[in-house]
mmCIF file of C-alpha atoms in Angstrom:
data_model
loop_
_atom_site.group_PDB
_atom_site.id
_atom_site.type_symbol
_atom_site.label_atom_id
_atom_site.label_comp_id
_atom_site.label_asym_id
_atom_site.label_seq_id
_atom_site.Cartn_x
_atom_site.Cartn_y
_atom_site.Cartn_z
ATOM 1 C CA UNK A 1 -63.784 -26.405 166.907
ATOM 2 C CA UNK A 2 -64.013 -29.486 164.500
ATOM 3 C CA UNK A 3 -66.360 -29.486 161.369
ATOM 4 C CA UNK A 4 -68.139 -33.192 161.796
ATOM 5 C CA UNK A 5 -69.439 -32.485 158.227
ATOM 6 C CA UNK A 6 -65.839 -31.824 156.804
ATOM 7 C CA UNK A 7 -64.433 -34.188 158.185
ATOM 8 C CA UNK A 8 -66.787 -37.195 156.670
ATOM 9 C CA UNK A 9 -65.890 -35.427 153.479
ATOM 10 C CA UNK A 10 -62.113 -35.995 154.008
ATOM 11 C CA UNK A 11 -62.702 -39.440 154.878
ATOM 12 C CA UNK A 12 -64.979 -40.412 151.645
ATOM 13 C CA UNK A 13 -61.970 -38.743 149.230
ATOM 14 C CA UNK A 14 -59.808 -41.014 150.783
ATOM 15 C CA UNK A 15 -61.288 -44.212 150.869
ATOM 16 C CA UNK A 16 -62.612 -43.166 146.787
ATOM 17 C CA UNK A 17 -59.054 -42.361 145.896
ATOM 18 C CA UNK A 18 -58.148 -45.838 147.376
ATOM 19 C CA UNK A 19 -60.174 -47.650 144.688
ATOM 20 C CA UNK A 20 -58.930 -45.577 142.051
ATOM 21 C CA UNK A 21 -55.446 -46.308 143.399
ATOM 22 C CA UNK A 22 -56.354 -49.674 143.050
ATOM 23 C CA UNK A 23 -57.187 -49.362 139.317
ATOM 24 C CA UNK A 24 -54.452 -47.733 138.629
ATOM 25 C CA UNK A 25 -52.475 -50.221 140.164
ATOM 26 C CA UNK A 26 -54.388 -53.175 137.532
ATOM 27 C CA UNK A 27 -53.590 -50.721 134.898
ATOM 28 C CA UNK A 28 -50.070 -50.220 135.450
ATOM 29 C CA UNK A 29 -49.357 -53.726 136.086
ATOM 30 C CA UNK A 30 -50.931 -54.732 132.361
ATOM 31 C CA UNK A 31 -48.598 -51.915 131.225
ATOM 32 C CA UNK A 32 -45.110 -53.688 132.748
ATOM 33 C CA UNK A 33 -45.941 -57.240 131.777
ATOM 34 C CA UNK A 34 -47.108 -56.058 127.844
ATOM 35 C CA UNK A 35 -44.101 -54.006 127.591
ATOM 36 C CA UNK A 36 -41.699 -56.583 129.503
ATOM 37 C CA UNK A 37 -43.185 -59.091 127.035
ATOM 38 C CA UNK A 38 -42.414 -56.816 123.805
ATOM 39 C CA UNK A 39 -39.368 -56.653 124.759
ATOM 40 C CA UNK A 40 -38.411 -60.197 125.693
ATOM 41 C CA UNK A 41 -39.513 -60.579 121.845
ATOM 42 C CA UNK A 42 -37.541 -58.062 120.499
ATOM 43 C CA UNK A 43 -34.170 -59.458 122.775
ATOM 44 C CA UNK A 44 -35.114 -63.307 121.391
ATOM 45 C CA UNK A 45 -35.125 -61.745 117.294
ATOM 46 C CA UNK A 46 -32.286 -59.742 117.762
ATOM 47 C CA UNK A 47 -30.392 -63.075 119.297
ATOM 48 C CA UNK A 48 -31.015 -64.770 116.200
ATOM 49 C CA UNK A 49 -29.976 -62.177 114.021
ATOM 50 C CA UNK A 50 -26.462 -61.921 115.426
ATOM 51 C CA UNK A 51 -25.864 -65.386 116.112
ATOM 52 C CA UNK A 52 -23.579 -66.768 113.534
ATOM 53 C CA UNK A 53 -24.213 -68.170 110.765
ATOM 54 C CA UNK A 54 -24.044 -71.852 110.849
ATOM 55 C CA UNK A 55 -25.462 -71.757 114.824
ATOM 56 C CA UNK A 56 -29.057 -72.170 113.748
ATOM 57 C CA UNK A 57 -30.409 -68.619 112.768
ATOM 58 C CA UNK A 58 -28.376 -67.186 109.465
ATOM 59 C CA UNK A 59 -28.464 -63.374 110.872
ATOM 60 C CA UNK A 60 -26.894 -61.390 108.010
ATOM 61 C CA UNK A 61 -29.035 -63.221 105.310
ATOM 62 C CA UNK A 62 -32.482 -61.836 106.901
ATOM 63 C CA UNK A 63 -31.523 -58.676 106.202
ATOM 64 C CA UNK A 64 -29.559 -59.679 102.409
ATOM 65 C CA UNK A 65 -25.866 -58.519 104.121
ATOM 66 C CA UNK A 66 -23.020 -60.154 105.634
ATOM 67 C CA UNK A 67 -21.999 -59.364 109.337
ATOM 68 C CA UNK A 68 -18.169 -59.044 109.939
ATOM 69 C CA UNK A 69 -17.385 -61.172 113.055
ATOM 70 C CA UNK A 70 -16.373 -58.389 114.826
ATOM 71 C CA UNK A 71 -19.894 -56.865 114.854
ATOM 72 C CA UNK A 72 -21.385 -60.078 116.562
ATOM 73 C CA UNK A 73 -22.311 -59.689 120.260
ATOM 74 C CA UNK A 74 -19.565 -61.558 122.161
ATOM 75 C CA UNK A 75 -22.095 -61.807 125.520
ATOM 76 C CA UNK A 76 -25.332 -63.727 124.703
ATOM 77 C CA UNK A 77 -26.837 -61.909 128.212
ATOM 78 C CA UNK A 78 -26.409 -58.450 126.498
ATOM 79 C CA UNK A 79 -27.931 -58.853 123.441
ATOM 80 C CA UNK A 80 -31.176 -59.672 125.039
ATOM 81 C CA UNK A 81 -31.285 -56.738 126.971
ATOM 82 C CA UNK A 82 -32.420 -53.046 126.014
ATOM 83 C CA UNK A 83 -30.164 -50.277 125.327
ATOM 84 C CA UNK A 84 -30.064 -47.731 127.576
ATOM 85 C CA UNK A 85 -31.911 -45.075 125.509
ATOM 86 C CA UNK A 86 -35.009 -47.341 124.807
ATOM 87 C CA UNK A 87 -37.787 -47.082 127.540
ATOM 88 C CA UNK A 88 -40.798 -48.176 125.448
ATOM 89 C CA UNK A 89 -40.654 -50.535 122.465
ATOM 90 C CA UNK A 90 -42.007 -49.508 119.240
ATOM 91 C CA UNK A 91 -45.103 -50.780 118.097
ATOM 92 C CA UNK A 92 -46.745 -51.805 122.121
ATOM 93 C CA UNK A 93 -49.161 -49.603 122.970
ATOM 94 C CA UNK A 94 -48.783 -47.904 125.868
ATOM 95 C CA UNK A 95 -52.571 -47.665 126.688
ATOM 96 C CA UNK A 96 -52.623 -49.403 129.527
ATOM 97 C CA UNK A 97 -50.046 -47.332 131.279
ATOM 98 C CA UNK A 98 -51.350 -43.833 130.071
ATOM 99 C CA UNK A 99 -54.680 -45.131 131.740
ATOM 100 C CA UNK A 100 -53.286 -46.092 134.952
ATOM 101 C CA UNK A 101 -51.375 -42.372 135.167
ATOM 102 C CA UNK A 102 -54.645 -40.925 134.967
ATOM 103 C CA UNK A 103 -55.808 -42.469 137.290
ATOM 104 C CA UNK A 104 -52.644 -42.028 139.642
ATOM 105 C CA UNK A 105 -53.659 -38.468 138.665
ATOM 106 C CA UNK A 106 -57.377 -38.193 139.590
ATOM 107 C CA UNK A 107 -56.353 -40.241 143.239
ATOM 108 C CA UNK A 108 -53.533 -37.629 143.872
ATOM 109 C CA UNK A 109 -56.443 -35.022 143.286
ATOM 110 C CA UNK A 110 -58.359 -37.219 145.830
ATOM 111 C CA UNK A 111 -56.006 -37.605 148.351
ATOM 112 C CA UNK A 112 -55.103 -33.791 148.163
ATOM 113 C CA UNK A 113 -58.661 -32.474 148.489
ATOM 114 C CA UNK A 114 -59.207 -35.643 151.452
ATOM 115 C CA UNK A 115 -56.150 -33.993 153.153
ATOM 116 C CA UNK A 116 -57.420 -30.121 152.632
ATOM 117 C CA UNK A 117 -60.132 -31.176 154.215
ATOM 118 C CA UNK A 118 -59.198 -32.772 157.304
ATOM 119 C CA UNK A 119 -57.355 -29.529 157.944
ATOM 120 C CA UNK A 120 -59.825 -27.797 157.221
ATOM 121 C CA UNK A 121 -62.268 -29.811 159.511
ATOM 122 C CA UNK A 122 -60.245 -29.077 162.599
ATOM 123 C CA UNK A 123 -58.497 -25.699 161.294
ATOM 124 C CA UNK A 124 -55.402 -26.646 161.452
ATOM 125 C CA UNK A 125 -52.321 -28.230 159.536
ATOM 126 C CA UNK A 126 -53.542 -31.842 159.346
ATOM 127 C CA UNK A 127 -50.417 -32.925 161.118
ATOM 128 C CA UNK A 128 -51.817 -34.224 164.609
ATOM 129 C CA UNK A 129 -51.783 -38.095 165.151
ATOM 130 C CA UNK A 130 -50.586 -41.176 162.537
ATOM 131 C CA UNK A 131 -53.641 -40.859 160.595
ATOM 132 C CA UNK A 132 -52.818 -37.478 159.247
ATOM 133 C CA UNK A 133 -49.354 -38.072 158.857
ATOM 134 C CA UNK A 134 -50.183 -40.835 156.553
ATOM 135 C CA UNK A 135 -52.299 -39.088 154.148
ATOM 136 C CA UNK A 136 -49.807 -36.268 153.985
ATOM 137 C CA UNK A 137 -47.250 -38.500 153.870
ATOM 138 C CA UNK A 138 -49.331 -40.190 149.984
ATOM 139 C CA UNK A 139 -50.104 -36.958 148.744
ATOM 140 C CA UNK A 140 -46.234 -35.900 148.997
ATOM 141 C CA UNK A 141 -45.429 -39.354 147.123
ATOM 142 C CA UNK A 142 -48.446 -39.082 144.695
ATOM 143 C CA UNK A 143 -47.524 -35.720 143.739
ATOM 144 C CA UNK A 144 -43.702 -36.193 143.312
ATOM 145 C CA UNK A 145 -44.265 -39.045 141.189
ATOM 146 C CA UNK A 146 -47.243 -37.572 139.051
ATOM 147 C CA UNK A 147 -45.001 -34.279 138.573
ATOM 148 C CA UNK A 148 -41.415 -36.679 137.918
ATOM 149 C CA UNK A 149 -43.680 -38.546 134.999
ATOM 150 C CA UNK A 150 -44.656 -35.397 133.644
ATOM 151 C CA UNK A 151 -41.100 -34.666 132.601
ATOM 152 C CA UNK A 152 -39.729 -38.795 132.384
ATOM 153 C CA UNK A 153 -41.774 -41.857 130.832
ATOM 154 C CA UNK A 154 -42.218 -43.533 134.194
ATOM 155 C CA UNK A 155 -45.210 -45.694 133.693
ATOM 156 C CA UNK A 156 -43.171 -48.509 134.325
ATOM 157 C CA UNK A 157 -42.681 -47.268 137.583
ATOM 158 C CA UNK A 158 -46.401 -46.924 138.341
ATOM 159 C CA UNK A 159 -46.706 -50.101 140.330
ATOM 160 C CA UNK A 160 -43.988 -49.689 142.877
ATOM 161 C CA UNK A 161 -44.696 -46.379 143.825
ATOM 162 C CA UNK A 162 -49.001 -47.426 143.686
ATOM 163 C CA UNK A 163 -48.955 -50.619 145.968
ATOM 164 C CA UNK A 164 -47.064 -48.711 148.717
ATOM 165 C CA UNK A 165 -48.836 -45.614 148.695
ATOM 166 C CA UNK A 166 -52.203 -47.942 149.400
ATOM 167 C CA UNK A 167 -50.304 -49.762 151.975
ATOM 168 C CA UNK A 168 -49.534 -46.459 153.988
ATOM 169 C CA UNK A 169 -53.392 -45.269 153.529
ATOM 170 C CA UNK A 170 -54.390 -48.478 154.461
ATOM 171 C CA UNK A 171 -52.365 -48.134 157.625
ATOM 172 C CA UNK A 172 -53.425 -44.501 158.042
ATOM 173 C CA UNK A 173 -57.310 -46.277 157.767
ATOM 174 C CA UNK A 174 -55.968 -49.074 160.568
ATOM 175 C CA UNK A 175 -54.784 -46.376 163.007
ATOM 176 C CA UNK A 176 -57.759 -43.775 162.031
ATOM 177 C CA UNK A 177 -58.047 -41.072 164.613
ATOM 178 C CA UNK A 178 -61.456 -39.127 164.833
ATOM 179 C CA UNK A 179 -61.046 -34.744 163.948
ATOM 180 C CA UNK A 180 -59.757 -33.376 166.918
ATOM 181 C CA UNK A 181 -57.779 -30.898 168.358
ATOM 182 C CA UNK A 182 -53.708 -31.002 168.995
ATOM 183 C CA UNK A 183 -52.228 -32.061 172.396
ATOM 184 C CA UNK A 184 -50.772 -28.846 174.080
ATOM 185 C CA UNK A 185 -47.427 -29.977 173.318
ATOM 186 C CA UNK A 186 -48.092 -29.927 169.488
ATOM 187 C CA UNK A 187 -49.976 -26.597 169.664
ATOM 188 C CA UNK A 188 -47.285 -24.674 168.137
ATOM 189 C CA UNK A 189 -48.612 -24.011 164.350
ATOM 190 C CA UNK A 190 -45.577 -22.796 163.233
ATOM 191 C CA UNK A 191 -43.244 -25.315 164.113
ATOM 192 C CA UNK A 192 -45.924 -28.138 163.768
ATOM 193 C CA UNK A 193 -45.948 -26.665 160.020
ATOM 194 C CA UNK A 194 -42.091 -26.835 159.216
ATOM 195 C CA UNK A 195 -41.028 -29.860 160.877
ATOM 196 C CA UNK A 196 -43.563 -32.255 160.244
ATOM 197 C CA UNK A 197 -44.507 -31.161 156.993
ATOM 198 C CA UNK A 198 -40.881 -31.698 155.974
ATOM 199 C CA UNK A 199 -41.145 -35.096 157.560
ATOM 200 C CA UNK A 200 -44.010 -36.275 155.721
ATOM 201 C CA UNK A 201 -42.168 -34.922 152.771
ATOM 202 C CA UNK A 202 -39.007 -36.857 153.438
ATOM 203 C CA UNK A 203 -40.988 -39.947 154.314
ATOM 204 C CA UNK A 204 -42.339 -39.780 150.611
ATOM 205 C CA UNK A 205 -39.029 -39.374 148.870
ATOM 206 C CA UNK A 206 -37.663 -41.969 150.752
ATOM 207 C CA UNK A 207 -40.721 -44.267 150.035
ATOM 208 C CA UNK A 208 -40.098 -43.610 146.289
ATOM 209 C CA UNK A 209 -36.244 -44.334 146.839
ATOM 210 C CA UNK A 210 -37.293 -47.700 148.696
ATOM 211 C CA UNK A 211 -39.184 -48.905 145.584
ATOM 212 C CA UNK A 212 -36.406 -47.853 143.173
ATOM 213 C CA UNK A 213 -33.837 -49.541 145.239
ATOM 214 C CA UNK A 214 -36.253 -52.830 145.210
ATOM 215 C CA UNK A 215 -36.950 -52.896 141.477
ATOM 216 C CA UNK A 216 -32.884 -52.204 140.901
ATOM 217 C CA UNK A 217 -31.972 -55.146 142.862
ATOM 218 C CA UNK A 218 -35.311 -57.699 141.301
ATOM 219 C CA UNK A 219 -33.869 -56.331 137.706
ATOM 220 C CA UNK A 220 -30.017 -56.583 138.674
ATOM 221 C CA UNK A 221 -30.166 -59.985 139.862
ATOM 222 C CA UNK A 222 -32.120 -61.068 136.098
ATOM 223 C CA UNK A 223 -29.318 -59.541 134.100
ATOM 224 C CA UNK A 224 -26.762 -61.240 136.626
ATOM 225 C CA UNK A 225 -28.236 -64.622 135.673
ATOM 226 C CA UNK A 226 -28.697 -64.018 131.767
ATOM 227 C CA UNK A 227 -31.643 -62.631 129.529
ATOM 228 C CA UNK A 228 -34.406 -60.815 131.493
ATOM 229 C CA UNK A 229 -37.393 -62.202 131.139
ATOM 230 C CA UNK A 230 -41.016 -61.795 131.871
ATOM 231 C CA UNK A 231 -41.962 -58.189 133.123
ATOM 232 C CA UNK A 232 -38.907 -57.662 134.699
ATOM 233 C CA UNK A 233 -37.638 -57.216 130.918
ATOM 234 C CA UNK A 234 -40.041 -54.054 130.920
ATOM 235 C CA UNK A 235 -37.932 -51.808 133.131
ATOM 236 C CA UNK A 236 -34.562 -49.687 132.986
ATOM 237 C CA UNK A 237 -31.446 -51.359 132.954
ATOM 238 C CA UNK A 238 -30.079 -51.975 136.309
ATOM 239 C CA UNK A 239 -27.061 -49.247 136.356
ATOM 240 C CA UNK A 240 -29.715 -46.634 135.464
ATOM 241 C CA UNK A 241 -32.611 -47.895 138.103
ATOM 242 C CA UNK A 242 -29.548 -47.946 140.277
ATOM 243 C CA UNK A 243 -28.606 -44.201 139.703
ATOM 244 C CA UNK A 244 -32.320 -43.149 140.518
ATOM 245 C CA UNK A 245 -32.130 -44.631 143.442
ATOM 246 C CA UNK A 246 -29.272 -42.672 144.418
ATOM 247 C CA UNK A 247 -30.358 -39.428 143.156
ATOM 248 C CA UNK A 248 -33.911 -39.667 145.112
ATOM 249 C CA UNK A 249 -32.189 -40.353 148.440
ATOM 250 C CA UNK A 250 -29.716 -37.114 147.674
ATOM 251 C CA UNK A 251 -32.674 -34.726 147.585
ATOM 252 C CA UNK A 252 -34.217 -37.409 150.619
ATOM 253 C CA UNK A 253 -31.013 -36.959 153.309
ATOM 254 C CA UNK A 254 -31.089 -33.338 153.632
ATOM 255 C CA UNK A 255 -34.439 -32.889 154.181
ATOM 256 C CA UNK A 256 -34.693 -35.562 156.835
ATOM 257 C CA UNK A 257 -31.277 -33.686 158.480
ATOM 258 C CA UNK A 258 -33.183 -30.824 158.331
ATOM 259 C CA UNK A 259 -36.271 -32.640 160.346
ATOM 260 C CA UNK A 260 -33.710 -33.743 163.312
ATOM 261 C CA UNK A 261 -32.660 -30.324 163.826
ATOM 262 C CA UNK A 262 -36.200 -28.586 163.970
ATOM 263 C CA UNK A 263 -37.137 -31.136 165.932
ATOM 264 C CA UNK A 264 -34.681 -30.068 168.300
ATOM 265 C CA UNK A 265 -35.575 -26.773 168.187
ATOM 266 C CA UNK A 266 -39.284 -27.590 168.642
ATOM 267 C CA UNK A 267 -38.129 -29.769 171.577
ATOM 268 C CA UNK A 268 -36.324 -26.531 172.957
ATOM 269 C CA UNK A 269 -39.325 -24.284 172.679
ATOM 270 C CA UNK A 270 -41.958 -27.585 174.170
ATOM 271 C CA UNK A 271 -39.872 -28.748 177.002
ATOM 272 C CA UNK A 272 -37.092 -27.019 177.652
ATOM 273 C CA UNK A 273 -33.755 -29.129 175.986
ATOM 274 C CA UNK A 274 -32.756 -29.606 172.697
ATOM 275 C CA UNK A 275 -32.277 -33.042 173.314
ATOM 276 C CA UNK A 276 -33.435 -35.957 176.389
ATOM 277 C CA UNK A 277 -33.279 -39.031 174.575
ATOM 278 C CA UNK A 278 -36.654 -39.774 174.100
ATOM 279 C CA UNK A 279 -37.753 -43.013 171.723
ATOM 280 C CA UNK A 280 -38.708 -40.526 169.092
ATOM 281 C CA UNK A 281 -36.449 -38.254 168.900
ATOM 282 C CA UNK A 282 -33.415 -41.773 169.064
ATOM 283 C CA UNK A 283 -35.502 -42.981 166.094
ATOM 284 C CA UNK A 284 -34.944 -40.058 164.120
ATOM 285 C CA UNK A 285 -31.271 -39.917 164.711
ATOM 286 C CA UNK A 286 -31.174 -43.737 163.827
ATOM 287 C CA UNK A 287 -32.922 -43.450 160.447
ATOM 288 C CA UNK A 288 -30.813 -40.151 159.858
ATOM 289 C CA UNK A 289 -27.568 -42.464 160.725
ATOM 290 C CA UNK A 290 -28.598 -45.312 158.558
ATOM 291 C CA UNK A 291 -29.369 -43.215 155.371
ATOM 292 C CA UNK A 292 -26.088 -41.149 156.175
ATOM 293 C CA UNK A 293 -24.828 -45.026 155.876
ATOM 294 C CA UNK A 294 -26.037 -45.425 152.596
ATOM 295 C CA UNK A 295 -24.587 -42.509 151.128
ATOM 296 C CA UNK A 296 -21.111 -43.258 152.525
ATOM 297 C CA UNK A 297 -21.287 -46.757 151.400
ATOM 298 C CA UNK A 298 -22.658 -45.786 147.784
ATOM 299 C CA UNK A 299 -19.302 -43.564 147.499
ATOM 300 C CA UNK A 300 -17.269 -46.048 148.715
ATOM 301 C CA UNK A 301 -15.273 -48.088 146.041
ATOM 302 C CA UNK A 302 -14.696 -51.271 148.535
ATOM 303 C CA UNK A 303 -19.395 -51.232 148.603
ATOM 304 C CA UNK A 304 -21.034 -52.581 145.654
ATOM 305 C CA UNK A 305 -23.814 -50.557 144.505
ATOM 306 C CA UNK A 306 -25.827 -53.877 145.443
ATOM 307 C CA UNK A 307 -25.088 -54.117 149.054
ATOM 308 C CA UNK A 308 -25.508 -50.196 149.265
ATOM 309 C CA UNK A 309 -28.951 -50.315 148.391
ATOM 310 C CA UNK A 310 -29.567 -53.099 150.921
ATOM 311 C CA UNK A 311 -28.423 -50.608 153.578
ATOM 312 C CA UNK A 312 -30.919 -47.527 152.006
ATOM 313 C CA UNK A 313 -33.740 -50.092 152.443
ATOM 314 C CA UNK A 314 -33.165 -50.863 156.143
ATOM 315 C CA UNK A 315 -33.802 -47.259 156.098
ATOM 316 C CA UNK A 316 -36.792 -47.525 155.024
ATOM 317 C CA UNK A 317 -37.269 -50.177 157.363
ATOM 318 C CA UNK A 318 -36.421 -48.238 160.336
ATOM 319 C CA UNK A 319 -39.276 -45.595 159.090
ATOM 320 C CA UNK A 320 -41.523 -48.170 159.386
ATOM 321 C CA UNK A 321 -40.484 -49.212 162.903
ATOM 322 C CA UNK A 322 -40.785 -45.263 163.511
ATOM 323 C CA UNK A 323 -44.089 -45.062 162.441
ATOM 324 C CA UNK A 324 -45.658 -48.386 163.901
ATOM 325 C CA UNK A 325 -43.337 -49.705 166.936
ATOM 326 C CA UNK A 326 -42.499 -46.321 168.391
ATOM 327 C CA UNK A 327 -45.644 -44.729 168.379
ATOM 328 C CA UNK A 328 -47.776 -47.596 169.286
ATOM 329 C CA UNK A 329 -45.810 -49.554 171.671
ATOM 330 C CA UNK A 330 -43.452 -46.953 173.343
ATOM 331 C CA UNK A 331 -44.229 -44.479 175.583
ATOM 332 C CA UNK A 332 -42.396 -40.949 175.314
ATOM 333 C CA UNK A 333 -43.354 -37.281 175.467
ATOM 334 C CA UNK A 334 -44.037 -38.209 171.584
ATOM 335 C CA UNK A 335 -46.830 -40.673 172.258
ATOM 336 C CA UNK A 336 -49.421 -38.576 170.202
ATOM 337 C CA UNK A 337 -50.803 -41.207 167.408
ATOM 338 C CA UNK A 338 -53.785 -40.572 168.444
ATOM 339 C CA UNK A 339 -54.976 -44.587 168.742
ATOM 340 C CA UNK A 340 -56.593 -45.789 171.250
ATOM 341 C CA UNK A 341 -55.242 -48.551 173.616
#
């Protein structure tokens, strides 16, 4: 039984929290490029005041004292970037960004209330076809980020965790599959519940892990070649974008483990095996063998935390594959996107 009424409902929440996504997007972008350029200022006065005197900027006499040489900054890339404890310069407003987490905030609501009501539409966990994994897939990532700035200042991480979101509703819009009823071999509610919804959950952490590892390597690659500039300058320092990277794909790993072996199980209780090599269920074990990857490399001393993260985001790449290649193009007992050929 499918609610057409409901279901229209779902539909105009999404596509409404889309535009708001999209200004918060324009608002947290303002946000990174004011702050980057505060702080490119404040790294270009606090060069001149410890460069020596004599070397064109007299740096104790602006503040009427004398500098012993051994307090002068021996690495002219360091002093024009942030200590570690500063996230937001004094004296830049942070308008912008508190504007665009609202906004993250009232699209979250959006895409919640758009998913509630697709299940409720067909009454059912809105888990069916690559439509509904999608939007379950952006609430998860909306509402771990929302939440995670609600304890951190991470408005400087509001446009790499926006843009993507958009990109997998956008997808979930390209592959849109009409309310309907689950294929018999998805018609188990409490399996369909554990496994997928810790899938979709997984997918999300890992989507926020991708965009860490992505603004680590932009911002680790500026410090390698000297001052930061431009809006780059507005984010972490690389060592600590590096470790947040890490520590999303620690809570990530198990979860996804977790999703290979219900699978199994669900595979067990649907067909009969645990396991028949099926495109899906190879998929899964890839991306669970390339993040397991990561995390070996990232504790390996002979890795650099550089090359590490290049493995996390093929990943993230295989995901993608997952979601597009595999359920589009190959047939297998888990050809259910629901998409038309």
């Amino acid at each position: 039984m499918t609610d057409p009424q409901l279901a229209l409902a779902s539909d105009i929440a999404i596509w409404a929290s889309l535009a708001v996504l999209a200004l918060a997007l324009i608002s947290f972008s303002a946000h990174l490029a004011l702050t980057g350029a505060a702080k490119e200022r404040r790294a270009d006065v606090r060069a001149r005041e410890q460069a020596p005197v004599g070397a064109g900027a007299p740096a104790a006499a602006w503040h009427g004292r004398v500098e012993a040489p051994g307090h002068l900054d021996e690495s002219p890339a360091s002093a024009a970037v942030e200590p570690p404890t500063v996230s937001h310069p004094g004296g830049v407003t942070r308008r912008w960004g508190v504007i665009g987490m609202q906004l993250t905030w009232m699209a979250t609501f959006g895409v919640v209330g758009g998913t509630a009501l697709r299940g409720l539409s067909v009454q059912r966990w809105p888990l069916g076809n690559m439509y509904e994994f999608a939007i379950v897939s952006a609430s998860f990532a909306l509402v771990v980020f929302s939440l995670w700035s609600l304890k951190r200042d991470r408005l400087w991480l509001g446009p790499f965790v926006v843009l993507p979101v958009m990109a997998v509703l956008i997808a979930g819009k390209v592959w849109y599959t009409e309310a309907s009823q689950l294929m018999p071999a998805l018609d188990n509610t409490m399996w369909l519940s554990i496994h997928v919804t810790i899938a979709t959950l997984s997918v999300a952490l890992f989507i926020i892990g991708a965009a860490l590892g992505i603004v680590f390597l932009l911002r680790d690659s500026a410090e390698r070649k000297g001052p930061v500039r431009g809006w780059l300058a507005g984010l972490p320092q690389a060592n600590k974008l590096e470790t947040m990277t890490y520590g999303i794909h620690i809570f990530a790993f198990p979860l996804w483990t977790v999703v290979l072996i219900t699978g199994a199980i669900w595979a067990e209780v649907a067909w009969g095996r645990y396991w028949g090599w099926d495109p899906k269920e190879v998929w899964t074990f890839v991306i669970w063998a390339v993040y397991a990857a990561y995390l070996h490399a990232r504790a390996t001393s002979s890795w650099t935390k550089r090359s590490a993260t290049w493995v996390a985001l093929v990943g993230m790449l295989c995901i993608i594959l997952n979601y597009t290649v595999v359920n589009l193009l190959i047939t297998g007992l888990h050809s259910y996107s629901g998409v038309s050929s």
